[in-house]
PDB file of C-alpha atoms in Angstrom:
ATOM      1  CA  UNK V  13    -103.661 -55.829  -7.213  1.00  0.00           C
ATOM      2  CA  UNK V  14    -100.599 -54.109  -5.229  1.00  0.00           C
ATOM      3  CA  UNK V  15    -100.252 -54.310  -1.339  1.00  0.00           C
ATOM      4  CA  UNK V  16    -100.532 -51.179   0.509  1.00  0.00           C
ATOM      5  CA  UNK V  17     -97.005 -50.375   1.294  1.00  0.00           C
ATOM      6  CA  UNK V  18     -96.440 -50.541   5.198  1.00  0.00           C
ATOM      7  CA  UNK V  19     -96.904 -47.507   7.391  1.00  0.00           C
ATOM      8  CA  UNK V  20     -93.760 -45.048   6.893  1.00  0.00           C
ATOM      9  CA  UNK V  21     -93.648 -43.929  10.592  1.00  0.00           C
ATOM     10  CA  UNK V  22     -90.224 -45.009  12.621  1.00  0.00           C
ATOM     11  CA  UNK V  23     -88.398 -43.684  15.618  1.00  0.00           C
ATOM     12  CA  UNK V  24     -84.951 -43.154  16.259  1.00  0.00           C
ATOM     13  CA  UNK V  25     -82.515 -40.787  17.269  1.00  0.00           C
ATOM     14  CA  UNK V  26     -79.813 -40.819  14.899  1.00  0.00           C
ATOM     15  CA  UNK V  27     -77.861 -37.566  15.431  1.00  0.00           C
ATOM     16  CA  UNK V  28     -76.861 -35.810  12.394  1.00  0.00           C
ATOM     17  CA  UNK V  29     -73.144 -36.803  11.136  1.00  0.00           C
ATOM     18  CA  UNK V  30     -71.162 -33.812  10.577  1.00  0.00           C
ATOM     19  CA  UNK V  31     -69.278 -33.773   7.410  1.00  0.00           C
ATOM     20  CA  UNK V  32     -65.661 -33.838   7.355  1.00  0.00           C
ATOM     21  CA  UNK V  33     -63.722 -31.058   6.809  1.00  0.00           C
ATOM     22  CA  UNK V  34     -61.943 -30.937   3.051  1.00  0.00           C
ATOM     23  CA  UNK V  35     -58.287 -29.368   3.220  1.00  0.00           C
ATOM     24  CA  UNK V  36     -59.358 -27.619   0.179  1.00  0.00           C
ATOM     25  CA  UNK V  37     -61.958 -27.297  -2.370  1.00  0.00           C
ATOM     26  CA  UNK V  38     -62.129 -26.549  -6.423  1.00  0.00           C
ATOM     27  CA  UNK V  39     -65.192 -24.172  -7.103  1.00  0.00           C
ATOM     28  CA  UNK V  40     -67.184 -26.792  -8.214  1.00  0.00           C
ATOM     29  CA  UNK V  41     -66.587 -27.949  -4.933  1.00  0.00           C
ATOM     30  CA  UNK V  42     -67.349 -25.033  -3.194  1.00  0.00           C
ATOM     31  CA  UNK V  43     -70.492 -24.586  -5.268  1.00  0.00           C
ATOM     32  CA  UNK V  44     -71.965 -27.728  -4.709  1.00  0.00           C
ATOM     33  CA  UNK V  45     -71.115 -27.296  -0.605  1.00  0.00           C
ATOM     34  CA  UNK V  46     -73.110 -23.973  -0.903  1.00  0.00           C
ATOM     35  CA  UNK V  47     -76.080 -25.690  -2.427  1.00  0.00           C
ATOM     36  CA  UNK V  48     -76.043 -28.175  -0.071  1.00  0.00           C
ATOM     37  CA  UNK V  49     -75.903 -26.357   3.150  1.00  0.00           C
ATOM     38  CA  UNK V  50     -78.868 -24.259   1.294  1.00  0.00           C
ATOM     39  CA  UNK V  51     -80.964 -27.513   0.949  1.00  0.00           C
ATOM     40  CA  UNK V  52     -79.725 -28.593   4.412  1.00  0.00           C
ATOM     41  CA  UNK V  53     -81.106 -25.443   5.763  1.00  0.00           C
ATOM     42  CA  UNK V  54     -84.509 -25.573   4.021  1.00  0.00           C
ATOM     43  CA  UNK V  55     -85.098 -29.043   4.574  1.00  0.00           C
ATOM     44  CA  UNK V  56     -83.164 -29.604   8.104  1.00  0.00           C
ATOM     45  CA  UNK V  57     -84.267 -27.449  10.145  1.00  0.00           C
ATOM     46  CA  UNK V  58     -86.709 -29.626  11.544  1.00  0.00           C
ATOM     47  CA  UNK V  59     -84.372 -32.432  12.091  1.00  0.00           C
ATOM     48  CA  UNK V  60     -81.998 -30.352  13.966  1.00  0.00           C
ATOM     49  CA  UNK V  61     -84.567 -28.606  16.066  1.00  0.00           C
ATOM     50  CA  UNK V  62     -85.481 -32.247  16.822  1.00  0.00           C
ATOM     51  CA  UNK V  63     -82.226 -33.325  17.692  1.00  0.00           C
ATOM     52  CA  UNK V  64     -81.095 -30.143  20.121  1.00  0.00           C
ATOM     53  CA  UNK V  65     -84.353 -31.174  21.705  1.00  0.00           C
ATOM     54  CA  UNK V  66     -83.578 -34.766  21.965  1.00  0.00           C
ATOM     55  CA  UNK V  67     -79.848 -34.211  23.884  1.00  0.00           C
ATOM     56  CA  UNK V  68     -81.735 -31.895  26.230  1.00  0.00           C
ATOM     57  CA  UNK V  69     -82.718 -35.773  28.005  1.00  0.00           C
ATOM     58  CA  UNK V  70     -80.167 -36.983  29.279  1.00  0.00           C
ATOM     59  CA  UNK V  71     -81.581 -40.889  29.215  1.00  0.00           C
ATOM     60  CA  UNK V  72     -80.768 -41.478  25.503  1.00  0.00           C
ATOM     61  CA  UNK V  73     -78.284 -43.772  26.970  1.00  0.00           C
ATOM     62  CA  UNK V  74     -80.230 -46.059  28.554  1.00  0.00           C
ATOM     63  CA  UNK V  75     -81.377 -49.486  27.051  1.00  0.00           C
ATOM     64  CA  UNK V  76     -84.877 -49.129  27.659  1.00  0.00           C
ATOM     65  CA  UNK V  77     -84.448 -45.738  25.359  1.00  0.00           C
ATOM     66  CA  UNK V  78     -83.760 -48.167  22.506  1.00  0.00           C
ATOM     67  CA  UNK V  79     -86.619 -50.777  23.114  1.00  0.00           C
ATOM     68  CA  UNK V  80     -89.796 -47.483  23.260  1.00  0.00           C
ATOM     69  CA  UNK V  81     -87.816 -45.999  19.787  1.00  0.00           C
ATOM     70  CA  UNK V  82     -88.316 -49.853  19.168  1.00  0.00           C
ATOM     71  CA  UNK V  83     -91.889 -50.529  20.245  1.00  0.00           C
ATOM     72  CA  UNK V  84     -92.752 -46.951  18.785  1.00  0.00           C
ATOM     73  CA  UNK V  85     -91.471 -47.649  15.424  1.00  0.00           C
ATOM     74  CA  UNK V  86     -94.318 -50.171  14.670  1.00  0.00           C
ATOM     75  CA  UNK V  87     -96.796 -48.990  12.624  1.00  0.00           C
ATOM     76  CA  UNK V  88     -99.582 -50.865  14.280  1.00  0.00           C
ATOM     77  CA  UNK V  89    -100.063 -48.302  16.806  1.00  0.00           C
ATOM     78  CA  UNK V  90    -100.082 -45.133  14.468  1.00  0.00           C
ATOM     79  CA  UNK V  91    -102.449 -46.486  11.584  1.00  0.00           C
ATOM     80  CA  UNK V  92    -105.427 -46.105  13.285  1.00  0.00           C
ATOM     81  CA  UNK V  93    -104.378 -42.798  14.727  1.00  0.00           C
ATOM     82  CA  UNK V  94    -104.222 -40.321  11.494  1.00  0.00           C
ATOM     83  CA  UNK V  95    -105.125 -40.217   8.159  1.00  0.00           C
ATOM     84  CA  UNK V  96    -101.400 -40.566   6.547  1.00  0.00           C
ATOM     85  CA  UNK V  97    -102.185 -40.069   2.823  1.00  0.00           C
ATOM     86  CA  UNK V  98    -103.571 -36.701   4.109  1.00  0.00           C
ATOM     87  CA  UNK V  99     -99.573 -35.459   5.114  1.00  0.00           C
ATOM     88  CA  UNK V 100     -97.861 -33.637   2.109  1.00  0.00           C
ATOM     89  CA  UNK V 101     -94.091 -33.715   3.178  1.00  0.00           C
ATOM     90  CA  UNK V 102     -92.322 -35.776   5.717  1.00  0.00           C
ATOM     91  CA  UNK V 103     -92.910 -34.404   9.684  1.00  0.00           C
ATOM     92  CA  UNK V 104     -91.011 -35.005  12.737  1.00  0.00           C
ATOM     93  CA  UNK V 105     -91.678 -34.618  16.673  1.00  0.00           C
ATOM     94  CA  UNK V 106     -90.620 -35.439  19.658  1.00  0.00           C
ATOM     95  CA  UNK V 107     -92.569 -36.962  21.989  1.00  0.00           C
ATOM     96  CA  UNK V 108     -91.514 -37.075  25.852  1.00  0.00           C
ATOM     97  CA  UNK V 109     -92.829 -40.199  27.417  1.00  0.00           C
ATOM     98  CA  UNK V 110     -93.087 -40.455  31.356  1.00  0.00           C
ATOM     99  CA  UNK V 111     -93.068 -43.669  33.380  1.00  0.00           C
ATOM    100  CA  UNK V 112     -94.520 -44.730  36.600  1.00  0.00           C
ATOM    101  CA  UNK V 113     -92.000 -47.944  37.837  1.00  0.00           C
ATOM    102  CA  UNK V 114     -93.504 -50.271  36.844  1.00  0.00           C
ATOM    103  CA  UNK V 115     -93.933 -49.087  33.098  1.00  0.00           C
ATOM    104  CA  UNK V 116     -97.008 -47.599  33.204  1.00  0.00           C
ATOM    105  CA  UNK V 117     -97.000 -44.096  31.344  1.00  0.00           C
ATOM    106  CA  UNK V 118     -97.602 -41.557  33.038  1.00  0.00           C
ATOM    107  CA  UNK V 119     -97.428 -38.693  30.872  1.00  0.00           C
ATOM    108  CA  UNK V 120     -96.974 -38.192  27.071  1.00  0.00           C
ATOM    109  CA  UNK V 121     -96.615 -34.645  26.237  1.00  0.00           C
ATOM    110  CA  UNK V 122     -95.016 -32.993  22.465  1.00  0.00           C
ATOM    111  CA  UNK V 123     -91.736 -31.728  23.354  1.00  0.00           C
ATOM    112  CA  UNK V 124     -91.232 -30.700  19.357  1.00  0.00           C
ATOM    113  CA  UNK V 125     -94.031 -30.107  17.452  1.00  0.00           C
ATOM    114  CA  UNK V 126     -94.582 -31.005  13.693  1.00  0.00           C
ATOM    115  CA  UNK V 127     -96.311 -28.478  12.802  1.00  0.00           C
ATOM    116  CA  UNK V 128     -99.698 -30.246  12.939  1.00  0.00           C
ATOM    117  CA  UNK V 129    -102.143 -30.195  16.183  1.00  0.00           C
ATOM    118  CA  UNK V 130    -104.040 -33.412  14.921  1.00  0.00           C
ATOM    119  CA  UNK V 131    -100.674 -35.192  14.294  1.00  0.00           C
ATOM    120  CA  UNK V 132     -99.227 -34.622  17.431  1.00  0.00           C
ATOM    121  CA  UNK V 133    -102.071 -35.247  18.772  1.00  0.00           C
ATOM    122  CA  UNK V 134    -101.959 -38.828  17.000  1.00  0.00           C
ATOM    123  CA  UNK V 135     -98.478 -39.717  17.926  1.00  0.00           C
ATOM    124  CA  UNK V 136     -99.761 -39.095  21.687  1.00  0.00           C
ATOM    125  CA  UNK V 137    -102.683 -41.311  21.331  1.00  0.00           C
ATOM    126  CA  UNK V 138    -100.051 -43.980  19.394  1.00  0.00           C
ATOM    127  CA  UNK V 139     -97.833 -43.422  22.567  1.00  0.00           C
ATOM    128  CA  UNK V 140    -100.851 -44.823  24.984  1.00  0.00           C
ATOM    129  CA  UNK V 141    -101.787 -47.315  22.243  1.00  0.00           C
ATOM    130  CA  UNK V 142     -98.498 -48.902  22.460  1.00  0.00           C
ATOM    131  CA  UNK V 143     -98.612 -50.480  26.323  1.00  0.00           C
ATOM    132  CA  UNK V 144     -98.376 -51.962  27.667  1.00  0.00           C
ATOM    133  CA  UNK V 145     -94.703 -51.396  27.947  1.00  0.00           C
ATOM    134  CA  UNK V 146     -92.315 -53.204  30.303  1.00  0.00           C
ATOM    135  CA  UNK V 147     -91.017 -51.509  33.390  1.00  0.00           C
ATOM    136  CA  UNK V 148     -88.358 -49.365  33.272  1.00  0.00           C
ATOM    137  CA  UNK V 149     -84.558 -50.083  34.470  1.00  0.00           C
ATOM    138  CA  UNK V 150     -84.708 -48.678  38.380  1.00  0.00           C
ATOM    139  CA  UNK V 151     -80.882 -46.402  37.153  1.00  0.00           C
ATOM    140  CA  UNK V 152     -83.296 -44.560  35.315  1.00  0.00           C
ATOM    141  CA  UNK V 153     -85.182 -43.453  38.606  1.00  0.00           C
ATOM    142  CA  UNK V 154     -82.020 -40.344  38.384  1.00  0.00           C
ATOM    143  CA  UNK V 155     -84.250 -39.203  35.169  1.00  0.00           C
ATOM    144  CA  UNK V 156     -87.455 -39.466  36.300  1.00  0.00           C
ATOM    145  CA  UNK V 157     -88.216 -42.280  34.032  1.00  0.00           C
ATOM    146  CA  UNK V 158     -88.636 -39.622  31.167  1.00  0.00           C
ATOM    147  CA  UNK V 159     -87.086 -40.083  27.871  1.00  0.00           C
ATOM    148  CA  UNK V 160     -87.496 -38.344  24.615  1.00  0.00           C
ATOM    149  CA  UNK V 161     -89.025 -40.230  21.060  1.00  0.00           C
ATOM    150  CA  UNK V 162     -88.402 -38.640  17.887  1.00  0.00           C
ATOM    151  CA  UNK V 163     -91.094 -39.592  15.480  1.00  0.00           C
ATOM    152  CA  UNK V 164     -90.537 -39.117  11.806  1.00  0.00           C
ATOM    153  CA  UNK V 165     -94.214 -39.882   9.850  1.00  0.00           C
ATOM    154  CA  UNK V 166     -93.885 -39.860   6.218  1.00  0.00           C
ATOM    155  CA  UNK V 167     -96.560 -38.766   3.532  1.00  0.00           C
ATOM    156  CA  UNK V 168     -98.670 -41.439   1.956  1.00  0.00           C
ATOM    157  CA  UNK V 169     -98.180 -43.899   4.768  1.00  0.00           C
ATOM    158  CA  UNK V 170    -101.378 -45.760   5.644  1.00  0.00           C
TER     159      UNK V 170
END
């Protein structure tokens, strides 16, 4: 008997690396940069959507940023939330979480779609599921105690 494999849902924010520029290119080079920025354009649009919505909050800097794309990566608090073998190609969101001070959430509202009402509507419920979450640092008072999750759930998963 195989083990289910874990839940394919993580957060992060990794900003998309820019490729360096090449001085100059053969046509086989060229060619295969044309394809690619095809692919990149059929297949990323959703990441960089995603990521021009994720520098519109300014508290990606902050430490307790990392430790919710931390707590949210877990799978625990998605499984239960949406029927994963159901998806048919990878989907990303953002999520915008709101904090009382003393880490309470205040708000979770979808500041990027994916595309699917009843999985945003999961990765909202997963964002409650998750607390209880410690407070946040009082320098992030300037922000509002806001910060934006990108969510990346994968088909198959759970």
């Amino acid at each position: 008997m195989t083990a289910k494999p874990a839940p394919s849902v993580f957060a992060d924010t990794a900003k998309p690396v820019e490729p360096e520029p090449r001085p100059s290119e053969s046509p086989d080079d060229t060619a295969a940069t044309e394809t690619a920025a095809i692919i990149e354009r059929l297949v990323g649009e959703d990441e960089r959507e995603v990521a021009e919505r994720l520098a519109e909050i300014p508290t990606t800097d902050s430490p307790y940023w990392n430790y919710l794309m931390q707590r949210l990566a877990q799978p625990r608090w998605h499984h239960q939330q949406f029927n994963f073998r159901s998806l048919r190609r990878q989907r990303t969101l953002a999520v915008d979480l709101e904090f009382y001070p003393n880490g309470i959430v205040r708000a979770a509202r979808i500041a990027r779609s994916s595309g699917l009402e009843e999985l945003d509507a999961a990765a909202i419920r997963a964002s409650y599921a998750a607390a209880p979450y410690t407070p946040p640092p009082s320098e992030d008072r300037q922000y509002g105690y806001t910060y934006r999750i990108r969510l990346q759930y994968m088909p198959g998963a759970l």
